[in-house]
mmCIF file of C-alpha atoms and ligand atoms in Angstrom:
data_model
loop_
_atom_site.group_PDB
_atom_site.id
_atom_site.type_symbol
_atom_site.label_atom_id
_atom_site.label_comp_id
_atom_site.label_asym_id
_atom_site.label_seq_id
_atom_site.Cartn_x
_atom_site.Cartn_y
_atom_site.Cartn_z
ATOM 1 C CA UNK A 1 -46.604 46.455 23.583
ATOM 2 C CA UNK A 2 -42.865 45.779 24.051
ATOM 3 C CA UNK A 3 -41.805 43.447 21.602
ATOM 4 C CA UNK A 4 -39.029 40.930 22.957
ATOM 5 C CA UNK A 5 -36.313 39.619 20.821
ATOM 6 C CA UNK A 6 -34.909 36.692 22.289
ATOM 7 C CA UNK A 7 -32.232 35.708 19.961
ATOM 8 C CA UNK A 8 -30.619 39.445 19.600
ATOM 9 C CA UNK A 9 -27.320 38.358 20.317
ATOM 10 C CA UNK A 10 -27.324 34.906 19.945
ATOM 11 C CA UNK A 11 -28.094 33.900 16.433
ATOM 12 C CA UNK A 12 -26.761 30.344 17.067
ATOM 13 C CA UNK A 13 -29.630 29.898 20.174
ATOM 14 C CA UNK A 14 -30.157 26.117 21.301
ATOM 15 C CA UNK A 15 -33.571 24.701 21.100
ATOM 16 C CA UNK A 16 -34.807 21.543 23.276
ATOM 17 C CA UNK A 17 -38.086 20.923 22.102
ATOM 18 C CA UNK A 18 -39.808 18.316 24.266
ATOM 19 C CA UNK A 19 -43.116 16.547 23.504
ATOM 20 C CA UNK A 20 -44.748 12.749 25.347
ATOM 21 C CA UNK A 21 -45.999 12.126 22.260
ATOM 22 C CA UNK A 22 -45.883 12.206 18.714
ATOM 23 C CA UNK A 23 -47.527 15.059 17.408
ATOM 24 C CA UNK A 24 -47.804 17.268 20.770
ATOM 25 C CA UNK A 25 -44.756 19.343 19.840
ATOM 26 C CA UNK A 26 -46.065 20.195 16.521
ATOM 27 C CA UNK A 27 -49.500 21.341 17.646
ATOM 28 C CA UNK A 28 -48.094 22.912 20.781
ATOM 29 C CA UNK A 29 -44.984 24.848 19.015
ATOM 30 C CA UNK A 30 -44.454 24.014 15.646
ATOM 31 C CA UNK A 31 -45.308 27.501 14.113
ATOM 32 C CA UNK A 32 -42.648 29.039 16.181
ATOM 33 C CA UNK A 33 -40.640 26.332 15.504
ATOM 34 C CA UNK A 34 -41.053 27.399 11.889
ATOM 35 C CA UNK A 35 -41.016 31.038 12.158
ATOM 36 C CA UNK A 36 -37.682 30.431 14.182
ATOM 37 C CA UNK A 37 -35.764 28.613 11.770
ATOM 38 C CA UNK A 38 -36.645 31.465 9.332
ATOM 39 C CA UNK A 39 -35.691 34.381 11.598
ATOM 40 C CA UNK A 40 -32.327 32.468 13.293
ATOM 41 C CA UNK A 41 -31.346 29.629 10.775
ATOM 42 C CA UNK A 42 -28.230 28.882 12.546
ATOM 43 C CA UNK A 43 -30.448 27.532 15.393
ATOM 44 C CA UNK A 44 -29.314 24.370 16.734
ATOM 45 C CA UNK A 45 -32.687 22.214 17.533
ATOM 46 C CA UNK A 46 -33.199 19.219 20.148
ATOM 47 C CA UNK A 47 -36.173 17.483 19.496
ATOM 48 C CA UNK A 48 -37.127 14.421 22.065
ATOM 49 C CA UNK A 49 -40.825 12.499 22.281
ATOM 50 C CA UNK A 50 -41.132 10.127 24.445
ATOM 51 C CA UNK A 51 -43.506 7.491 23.848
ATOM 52 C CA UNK A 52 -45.043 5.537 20.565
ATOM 53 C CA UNK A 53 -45.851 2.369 18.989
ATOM 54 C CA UNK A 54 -43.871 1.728 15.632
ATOM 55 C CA UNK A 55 -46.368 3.589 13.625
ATOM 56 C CA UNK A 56 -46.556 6.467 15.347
ATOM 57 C CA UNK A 57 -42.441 6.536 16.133
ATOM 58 C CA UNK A 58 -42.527 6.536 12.146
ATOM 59 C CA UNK A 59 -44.837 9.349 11.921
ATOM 60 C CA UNK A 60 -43.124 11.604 14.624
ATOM 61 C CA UNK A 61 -39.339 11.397 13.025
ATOM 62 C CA UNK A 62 -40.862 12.554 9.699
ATOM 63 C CA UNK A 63 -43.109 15.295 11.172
ATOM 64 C CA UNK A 64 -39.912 16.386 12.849
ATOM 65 C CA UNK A 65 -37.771 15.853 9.658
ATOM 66 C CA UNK A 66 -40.114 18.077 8.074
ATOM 67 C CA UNK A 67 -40.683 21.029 10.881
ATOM 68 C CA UNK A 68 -36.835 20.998 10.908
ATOM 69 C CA UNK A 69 -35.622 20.444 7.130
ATOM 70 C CA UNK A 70 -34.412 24.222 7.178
ATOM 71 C CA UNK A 71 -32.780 23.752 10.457
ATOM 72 C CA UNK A 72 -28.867 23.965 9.756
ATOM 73 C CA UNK A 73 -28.166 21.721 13.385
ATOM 74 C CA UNK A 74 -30.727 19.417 14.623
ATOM 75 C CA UNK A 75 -31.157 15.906 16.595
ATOM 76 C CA UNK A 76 -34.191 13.656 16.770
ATOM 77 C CA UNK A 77 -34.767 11.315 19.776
ATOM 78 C CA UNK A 78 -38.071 9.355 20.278
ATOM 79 C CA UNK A 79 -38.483 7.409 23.136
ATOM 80 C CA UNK A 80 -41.028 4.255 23.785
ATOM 81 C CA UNK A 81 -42.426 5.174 27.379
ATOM 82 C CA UNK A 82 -45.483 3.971 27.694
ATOM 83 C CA UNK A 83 -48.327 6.094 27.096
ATOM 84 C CA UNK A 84 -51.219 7.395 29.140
ATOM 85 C CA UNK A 85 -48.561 5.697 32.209
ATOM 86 C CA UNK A 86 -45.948 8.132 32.425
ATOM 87 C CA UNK A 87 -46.842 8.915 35.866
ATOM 88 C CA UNK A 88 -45.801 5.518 36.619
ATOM 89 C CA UNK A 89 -42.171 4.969 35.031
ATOM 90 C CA UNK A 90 -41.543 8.961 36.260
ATOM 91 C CA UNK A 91 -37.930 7.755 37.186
ATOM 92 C CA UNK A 92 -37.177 6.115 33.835
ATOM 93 C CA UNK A 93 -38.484 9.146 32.105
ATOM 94 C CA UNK A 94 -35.860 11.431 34.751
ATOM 95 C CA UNK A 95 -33.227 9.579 34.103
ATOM 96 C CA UNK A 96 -33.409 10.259 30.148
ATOM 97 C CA UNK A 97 -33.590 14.003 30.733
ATOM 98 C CA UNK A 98 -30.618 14.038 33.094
ATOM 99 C CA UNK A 99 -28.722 12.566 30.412
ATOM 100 C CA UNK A 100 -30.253 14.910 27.621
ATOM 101 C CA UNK A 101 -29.192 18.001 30.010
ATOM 102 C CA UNK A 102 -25.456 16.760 29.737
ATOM 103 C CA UNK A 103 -25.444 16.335 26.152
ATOM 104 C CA UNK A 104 -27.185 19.336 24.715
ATOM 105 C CA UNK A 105 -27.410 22.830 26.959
ATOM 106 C CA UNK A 106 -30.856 24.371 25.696
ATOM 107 C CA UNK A 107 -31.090 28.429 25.911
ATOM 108 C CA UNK A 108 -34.902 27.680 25.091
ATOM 109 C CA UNK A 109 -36.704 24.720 26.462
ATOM 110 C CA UNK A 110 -40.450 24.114 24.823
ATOM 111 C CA UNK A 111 -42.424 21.635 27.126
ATOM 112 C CA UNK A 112 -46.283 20.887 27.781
ATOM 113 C CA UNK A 113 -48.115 23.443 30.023
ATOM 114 C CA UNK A 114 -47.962 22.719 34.030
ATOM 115 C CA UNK A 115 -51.173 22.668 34.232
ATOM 116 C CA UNK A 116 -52.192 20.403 31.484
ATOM 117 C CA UNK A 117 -54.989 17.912 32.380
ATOM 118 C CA UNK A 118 -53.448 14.633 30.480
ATOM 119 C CA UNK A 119 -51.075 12.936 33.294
ATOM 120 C CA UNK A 120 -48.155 11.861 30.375
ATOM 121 C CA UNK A 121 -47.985 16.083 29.518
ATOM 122 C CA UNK A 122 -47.580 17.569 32.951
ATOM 123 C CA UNK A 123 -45.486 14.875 33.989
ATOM 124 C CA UNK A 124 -43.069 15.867 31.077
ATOM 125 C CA UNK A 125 -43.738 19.507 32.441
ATOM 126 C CA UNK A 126 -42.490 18.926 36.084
ATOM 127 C CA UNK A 127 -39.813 16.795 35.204
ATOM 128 C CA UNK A 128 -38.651 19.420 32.000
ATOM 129 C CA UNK A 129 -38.789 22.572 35.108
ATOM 130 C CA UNK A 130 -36.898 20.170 37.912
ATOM 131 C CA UNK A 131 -34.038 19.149 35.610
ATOM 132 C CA UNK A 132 -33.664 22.367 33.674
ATOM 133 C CA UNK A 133 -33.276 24.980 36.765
ATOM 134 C CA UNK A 134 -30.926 27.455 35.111
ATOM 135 C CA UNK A 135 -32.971 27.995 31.770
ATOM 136 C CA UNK A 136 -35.551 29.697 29.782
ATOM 137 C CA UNK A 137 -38.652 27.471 29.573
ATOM 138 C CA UNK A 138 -41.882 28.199 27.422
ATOM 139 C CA UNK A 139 -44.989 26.065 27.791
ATOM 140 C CA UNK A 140 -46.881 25.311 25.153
ATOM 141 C CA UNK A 141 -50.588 24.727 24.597
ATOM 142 C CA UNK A 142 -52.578 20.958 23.411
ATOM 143 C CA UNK A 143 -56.196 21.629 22.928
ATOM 144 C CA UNK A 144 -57.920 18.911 24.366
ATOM 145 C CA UNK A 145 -61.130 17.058 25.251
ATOM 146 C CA UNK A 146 -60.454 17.896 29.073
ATOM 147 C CA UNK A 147 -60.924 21.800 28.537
ATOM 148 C CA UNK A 148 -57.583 22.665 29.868
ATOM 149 C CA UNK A 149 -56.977 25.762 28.260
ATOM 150 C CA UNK A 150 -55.624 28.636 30.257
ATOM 151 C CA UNK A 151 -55.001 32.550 29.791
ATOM 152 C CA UNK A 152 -51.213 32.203 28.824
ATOM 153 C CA UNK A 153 -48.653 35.010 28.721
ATOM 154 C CA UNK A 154 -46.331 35.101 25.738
ATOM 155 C CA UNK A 155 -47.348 35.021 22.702
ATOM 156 C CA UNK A 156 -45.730 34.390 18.834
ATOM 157 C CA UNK A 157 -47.061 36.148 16.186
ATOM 158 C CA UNK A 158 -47.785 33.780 13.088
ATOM 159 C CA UNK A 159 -48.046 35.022 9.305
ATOM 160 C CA UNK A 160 -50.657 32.691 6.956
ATOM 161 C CA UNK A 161 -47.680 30.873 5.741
ATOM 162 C CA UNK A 162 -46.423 29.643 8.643
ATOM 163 C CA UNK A 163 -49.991 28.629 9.791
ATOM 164 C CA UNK A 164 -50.354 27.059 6.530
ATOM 165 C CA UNK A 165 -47.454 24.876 6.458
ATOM 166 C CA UNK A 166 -48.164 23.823 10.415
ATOM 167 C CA UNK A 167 -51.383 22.628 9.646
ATOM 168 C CA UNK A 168 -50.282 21.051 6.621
ATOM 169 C CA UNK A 169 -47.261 19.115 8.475
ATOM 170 C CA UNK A 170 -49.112 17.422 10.716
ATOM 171 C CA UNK A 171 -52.576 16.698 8.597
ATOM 172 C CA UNK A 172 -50.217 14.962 6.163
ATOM 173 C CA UNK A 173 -47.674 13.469 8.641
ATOM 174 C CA UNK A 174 -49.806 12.284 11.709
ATOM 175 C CA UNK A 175 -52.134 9.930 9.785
ATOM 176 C CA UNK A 176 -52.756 7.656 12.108
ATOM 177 C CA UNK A 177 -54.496 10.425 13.824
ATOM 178 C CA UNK A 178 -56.977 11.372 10.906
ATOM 179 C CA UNK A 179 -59.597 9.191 12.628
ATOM 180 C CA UNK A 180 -59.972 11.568 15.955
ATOM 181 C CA UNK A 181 -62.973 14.020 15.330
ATOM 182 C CA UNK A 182 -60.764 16.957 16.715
ATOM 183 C CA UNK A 183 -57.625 16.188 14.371
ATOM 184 C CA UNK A 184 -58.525 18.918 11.600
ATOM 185 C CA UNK A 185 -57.662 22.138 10.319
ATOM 186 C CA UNK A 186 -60.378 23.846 11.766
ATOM 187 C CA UNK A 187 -59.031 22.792 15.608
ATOM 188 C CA UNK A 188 -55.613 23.633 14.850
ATOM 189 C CA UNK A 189 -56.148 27.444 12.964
ATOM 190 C CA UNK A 190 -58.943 28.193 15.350
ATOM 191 C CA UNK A 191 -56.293 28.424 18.428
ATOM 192 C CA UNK A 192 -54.018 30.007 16.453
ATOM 193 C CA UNK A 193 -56.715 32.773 15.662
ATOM 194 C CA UNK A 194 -58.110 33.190 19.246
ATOM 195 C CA UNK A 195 -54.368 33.360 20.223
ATOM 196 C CA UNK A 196 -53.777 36.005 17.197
ATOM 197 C CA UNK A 197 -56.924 37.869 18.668
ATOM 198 C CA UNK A 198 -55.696 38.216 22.252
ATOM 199 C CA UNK A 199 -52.008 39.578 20.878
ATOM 200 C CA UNK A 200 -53.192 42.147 17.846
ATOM 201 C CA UNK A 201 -51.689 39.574 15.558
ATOM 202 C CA UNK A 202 -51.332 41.722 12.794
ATOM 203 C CA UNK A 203 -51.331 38.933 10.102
ATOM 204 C CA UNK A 204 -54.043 37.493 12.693
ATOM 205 C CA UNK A 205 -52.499 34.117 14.185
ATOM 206 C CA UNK A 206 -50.321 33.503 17.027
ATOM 207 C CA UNK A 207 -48.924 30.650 19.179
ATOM 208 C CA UNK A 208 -49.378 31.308 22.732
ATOM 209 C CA UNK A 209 -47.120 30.026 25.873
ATOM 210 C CA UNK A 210 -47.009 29.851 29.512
ATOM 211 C CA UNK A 211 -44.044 31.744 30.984
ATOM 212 C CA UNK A 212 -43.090 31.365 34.595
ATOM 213 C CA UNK A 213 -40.094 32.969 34.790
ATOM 214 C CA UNK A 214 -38.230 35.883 32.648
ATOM 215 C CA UNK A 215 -34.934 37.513 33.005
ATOM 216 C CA UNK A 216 -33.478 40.115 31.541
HETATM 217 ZN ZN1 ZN B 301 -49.973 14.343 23.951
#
């Protein structure tokens, strides 16, 4: 397997990380998120959600805070679309990304997965690949009730540490969450270990993304 190292010669890479709502960016990327702050710490990070009551706007700035502490650069925006009706303020939603595109130039984009069943995610996924057109985009994964999972086609490997502290930050963080039968540890390290399976994770975990498009 060809390992790819994205960040060879740019060890001061811009990250737009873009989730509709709290939590999704943490379950969908926050290991990598983690293992690239460790590996590049001069990474410059974008973080936007878009959508929240006041409870859960509190808990996404301090899951982000603490996914990001080690970042040297970063910027926190949470927006307060309305959720589960993205689909219906699309240009609103447009609008803020046009303006995030001429603030912050992102050599890595995380977004939700094209494909992903819930309307607010793939809305964020169309709109993230028909602003950005000159970039590098990586789609990330949200296990779901739908069954939306696909086979996806890049893959990070994750050590126990990182997997630890992932799980950790958003058990303790998203606790407005705790209620949902599928918000536990056992959801969010079982993906990670199917992931780690279909990779050869050799410390057995892995994040996995959907990538369209790849130049080198
Ligand atoms: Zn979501």
């Amino acid at each position: 397997m060809l390992r790819v190292n994205f960040f060879g010669h740019n060890q001061e890479p811009k990250i737009l990380c873009l989730g509709a709502h709290p939590d999704d960016i943490e379950i969908g990327c926050g290991g990598t998120i983690l293992r690239i702050i460790e590996e590049v710490p001069n990474a410059d990070f974008y973080w936007a959600v878009f959508s929240g009551n006041e409870k859960r706007i509190n808990e996404a700035r301090e899951a982000a805070k603490v996914f990001l502490e080690n970042a040297k650069s970063k910027k926190i925006v949470i927006h307060r679309f309305r959720e589960s009706y993205f689909p219906f303020v699309g240009a609103s939603i447009k609008d803020g990304l046009e303006k995030l595109k001429r603030e912050f130039s992102p050599d890595i984009v995380f977004t939700h997965y094209r494909n992903d069943a819930h309307q607010d995610h793939c809305l964020i996924s169309s709109l993230t690949w028909n602003t950005f057109r000159d970039h590098f985009i990586l789609e990330y994964e949200v296990p779901k009730f739908d069954g939306d999972l696909a086979t996806p086609n890049l893959y990070v490997h994750l050590n126990e540490l990182h997997v630890r502290k992932k799980i950790d930050f958003i058990l303790e963080n998203f606790t407005t969450q705790k209620e949902k039968p599928w918000f536990t540890e056992e959801t969010f390290r079982s993906i990670l270990r199917i992931r780690g399976i279909e990779s050869n994770s050799p410390n057995k975990y892995s994040e996995a993304f959907h990538c369209k498009k790849i130049v080198f």
